[in-house]
Coordinates of C-alpha atoms and ligand atoms in Angstrom, one line a residue:
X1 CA 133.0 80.0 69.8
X2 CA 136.4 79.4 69.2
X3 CA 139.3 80.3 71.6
X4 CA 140.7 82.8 68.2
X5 CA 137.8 84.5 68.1
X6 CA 138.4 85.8 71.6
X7 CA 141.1 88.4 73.1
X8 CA 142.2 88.3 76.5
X9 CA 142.7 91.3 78.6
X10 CA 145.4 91.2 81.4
X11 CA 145.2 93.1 84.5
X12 CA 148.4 94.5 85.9
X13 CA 148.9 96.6 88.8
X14 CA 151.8 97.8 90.8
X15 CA 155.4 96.9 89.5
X16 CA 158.4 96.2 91.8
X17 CA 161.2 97.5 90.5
X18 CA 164.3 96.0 93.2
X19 CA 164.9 98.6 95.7
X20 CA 161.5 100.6 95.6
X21 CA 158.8 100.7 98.2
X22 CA 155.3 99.4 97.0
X23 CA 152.4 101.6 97.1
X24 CA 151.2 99.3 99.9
X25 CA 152.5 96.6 101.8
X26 CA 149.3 94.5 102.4
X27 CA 149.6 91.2 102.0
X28 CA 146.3 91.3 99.7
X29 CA 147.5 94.0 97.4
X30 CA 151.1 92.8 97.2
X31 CA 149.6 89.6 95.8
X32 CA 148.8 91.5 92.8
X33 CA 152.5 93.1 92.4
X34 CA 154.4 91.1 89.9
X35 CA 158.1 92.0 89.3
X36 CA 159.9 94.2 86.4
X37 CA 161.3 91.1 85.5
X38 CA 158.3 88.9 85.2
X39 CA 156.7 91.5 83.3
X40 CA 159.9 91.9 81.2
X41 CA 159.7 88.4 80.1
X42 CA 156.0 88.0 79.4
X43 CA 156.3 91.4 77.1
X44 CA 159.1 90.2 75.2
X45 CA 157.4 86.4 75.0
X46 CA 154.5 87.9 73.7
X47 CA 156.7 90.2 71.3
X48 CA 158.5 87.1 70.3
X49 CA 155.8 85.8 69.7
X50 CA 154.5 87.8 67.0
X51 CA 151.5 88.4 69.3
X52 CA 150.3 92.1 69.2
X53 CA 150.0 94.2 72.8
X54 CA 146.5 96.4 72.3
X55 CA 144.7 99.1 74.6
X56 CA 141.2 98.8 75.3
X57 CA 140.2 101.3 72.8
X58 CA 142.5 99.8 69.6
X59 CA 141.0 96.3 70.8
X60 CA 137.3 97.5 70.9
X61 CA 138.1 99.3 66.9
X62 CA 138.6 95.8 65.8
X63 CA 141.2 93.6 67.8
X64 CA 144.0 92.1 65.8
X65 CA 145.3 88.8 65.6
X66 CA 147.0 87.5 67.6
X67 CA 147.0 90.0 70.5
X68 CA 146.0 90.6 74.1
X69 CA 144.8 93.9 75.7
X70 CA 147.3 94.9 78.5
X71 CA 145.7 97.0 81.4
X72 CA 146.9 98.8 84.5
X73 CA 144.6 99.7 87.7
X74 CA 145.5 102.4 90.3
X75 CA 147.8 104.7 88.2
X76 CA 150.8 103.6 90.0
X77 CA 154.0 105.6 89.1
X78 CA 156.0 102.5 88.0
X79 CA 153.0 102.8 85.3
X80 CA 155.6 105.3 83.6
X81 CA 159.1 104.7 85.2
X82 CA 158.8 101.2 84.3
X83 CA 155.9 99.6 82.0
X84 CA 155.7 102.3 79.7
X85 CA 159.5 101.8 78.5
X86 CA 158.8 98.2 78.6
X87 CA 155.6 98.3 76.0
X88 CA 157.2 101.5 74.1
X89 CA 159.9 98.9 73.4
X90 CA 157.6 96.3 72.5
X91 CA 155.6 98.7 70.4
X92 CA 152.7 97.7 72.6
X93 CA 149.7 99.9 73.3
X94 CA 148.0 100.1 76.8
X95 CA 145.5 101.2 78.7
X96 CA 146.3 102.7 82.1
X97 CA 142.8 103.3 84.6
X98 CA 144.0 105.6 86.8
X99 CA 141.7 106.8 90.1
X100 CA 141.8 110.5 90.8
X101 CA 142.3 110.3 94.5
X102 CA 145.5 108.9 94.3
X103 CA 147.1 111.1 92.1
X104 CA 150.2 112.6 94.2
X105 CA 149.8 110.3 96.8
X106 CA 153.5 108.7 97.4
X107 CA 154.2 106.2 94.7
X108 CA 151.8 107.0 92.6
X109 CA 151.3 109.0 89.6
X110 CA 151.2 113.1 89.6
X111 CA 148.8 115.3 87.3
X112 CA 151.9 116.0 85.0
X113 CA 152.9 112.2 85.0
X114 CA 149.4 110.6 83.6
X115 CA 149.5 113.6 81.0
X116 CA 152.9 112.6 79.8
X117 CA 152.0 108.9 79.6
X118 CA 148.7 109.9 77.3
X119 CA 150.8 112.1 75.4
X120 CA 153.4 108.9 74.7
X121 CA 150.3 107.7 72.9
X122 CA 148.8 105.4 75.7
X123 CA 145.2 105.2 76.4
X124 CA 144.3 106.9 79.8
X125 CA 140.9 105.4 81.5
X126 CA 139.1 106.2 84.8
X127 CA 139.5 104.3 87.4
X128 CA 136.9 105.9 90.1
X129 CA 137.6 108.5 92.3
X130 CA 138.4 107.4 95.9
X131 CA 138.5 103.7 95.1
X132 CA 135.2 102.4 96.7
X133 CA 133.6 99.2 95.6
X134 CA 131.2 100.6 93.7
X135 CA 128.1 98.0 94.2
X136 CA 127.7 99.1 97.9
X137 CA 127.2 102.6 96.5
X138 CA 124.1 104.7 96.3
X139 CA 123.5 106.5 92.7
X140 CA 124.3 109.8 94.0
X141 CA 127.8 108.8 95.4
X142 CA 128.0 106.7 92.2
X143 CA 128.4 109.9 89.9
X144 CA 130.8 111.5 91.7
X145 CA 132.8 108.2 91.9
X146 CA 132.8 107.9 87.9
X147 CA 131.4 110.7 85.9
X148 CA 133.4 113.4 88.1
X149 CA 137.0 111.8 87.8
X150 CA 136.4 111.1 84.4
X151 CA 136.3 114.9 83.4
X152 CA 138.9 115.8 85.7
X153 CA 141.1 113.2 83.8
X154 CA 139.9 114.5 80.4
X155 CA 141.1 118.2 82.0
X156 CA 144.7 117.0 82.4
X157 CA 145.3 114.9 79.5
X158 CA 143.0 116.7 77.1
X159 CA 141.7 114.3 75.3
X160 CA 138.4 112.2 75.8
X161 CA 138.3 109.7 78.8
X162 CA 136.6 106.5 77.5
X163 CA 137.3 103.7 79.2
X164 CA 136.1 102.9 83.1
X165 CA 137.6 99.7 85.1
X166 CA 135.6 99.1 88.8
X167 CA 138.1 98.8 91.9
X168 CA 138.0 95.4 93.2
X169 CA 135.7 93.9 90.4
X170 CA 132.8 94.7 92.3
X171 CA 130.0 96.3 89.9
X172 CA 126.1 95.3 89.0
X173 CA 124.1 96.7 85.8
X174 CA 123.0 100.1 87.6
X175 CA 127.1 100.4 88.3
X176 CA 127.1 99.8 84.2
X177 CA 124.1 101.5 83.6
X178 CA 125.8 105.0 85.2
X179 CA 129.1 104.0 83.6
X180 CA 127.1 104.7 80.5
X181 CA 125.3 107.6 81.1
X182 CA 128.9 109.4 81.9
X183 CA 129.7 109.1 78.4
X184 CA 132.1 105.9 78.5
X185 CA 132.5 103.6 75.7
X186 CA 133.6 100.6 77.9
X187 CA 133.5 99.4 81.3
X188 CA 136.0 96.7 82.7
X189 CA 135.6 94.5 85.6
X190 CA 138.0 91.2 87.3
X191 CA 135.5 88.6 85.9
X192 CA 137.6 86.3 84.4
X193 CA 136.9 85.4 80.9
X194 CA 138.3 86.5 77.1
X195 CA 135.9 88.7 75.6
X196 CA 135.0 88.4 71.3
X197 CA 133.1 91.2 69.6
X198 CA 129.5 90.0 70.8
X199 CA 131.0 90.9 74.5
X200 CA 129.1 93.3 76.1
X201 CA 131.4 96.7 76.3
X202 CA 130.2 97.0 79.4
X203 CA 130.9 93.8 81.4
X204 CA 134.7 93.6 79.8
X205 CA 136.1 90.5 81.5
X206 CA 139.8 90.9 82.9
X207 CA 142.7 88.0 83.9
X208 CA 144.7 89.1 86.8
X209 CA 148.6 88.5 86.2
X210 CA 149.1 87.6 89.6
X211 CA 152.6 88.1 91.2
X212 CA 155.2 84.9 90.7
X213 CA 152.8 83.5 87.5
X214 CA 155.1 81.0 86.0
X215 CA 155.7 81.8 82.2
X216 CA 154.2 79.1 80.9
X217 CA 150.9 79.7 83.2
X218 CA 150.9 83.4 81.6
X219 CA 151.1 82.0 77.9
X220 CA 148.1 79.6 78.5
X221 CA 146.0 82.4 79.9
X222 CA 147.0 84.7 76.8
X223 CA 145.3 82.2 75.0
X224 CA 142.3 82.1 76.8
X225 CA 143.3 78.1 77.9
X226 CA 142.9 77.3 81.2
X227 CA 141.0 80.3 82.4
X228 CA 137.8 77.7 84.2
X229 CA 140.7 77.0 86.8
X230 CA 140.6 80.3 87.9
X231 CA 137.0 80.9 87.1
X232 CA 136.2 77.8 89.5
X233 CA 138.4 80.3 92.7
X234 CA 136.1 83.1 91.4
X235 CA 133.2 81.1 91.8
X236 CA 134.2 80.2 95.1
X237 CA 135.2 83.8 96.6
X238 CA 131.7 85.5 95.0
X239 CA 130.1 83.4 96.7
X240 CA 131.8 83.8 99.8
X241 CA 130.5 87.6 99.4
X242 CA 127.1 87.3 98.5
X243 CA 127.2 85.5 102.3
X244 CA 129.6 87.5 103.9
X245 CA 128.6 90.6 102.2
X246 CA 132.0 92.7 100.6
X247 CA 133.2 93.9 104.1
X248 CA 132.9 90.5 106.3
X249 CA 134.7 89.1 102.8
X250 CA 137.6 91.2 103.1
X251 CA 137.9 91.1 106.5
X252 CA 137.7 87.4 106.4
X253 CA 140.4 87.8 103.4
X254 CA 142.9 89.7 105.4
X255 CA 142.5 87.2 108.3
X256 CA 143.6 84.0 105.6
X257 CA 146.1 86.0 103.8
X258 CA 148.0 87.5 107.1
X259 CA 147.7 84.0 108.8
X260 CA 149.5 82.7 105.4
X261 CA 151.9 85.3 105.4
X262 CA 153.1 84.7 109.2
X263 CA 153.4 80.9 108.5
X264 CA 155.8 81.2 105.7
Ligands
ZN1 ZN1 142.1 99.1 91.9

């Protein structure tokens, strides 16, 4: 296949916006904050571009050419105070996976705040509810973590919930298989790859925008290029949890990233 037939979709996060206190200050989620002003300038490349900015449910009716599918995890309120003037601008669509248990936690989004964002005309998906890597779940705890916040989202926005994105990447088929049964049309997760239309809905791979991406770096992975670099450090860290397991990873994680942070 070639690269045109495919579409990337990038994962955001967090904004910083100068000034503003990040939802968290781990070293491991700041890693996945990238500044207003990187995402400034990767909108308005892509706009110049001609490229087309698409949500997950205008890329699964039939993507255009050329375009990418721009995602949010978390429901983080510079969702609104800051990306959603940035792709409004653009004229860029968006979906936003938001988890339940956050909602009106400080820095993130209220009730009132995802409804406005859905009524601005972006696509609102589900996110879980408490933010638990789903794979280590049993099937009881896993309907409450995506069937439940999926109709309490569709009770503040009003509209149909469609789309599911697993925290931390971490899913397997019965994680799918539930996320199907709950009525979703699509279910995201961090592997890295584009996806075409013979992708399965339900295994959507994702490229993290990483904080401090160079420019160029982010207009090679728009275009699917260069996406086995990063799919040779995927390889690497799922392997390190299928040994370590997804607790001993992260703890093993934090250990690396702290020790990183202190030497610089
Ligand atoms: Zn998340």
């Amino acid at each position: 296949m070639s690269v045109a037939d495919q579409i990337v979709y990038l994962m955001y996060h967090e904004l910083e916006l100068p000034g503003r206190a990040l939802c968290d200050p781990d070293p491991g989620y700041v890693r996945y904050v990238v500044s207003v002003s990187d995402f400034k300038s990767q909108m308005s490349w892509l706009k110049d571009q001609g490229w087309k900015g698409q949500s997950v449910t205008q890329a699964l009716s039939g993507a255009t050419s050329p375009a990418v599918v721009i995602t949010f995890d978390d429901g983080a309120q510079t969702d609104l105070i800051t990306a959603a003037p940035i792709l409004q601008d653009a004229g860029f669509g968006a979906t936003f996976y938001i988890t339940t248990g956050f909602l009106g936690k400080p820095g993130y989004l209220t009730h009132s705040q995802v409804r406005e964002l859905a009524d601005q005309g972006f696509d609102i998906g589900c996110h879980s509810a408490t933010h638990p890597y789903l794979s280590d779940l049993p099937k009881e705890r896993l309907r409450s973590e995506i069937l439940d916040p999926k109709l309490q989202l569709e009770q503040i926005i009003g509209r149909a919930v469609e789309n599911f994105s697993c925290p931390g990447g971490r899913w397997n088929t019965r994680v799918a298989e539930i996320t199907r049964e709950s009525g979703y049309r699509s279910m995201a997760t961090s592997q890295t790859r584009a996806n075409s239309a013979k992708t399965d809905p339900f295994c959507l791979g994702r490229v993290a925008i990483m904080r401090g991406t160079p420019l160029p770096v982010f207009q090679r992975l728009c275009s699917g290029r260069g996406l086995w670099k990063l799919q040779i450090a995927e390889l690497a860290r799922s392997s390190a949890k299928s040994l370590l397991g997804n607790g001993g990873y992260d703890r093993l994680r934090a250990l690396l990233l702290h020790r990183a942070e202190s030497r610089q």
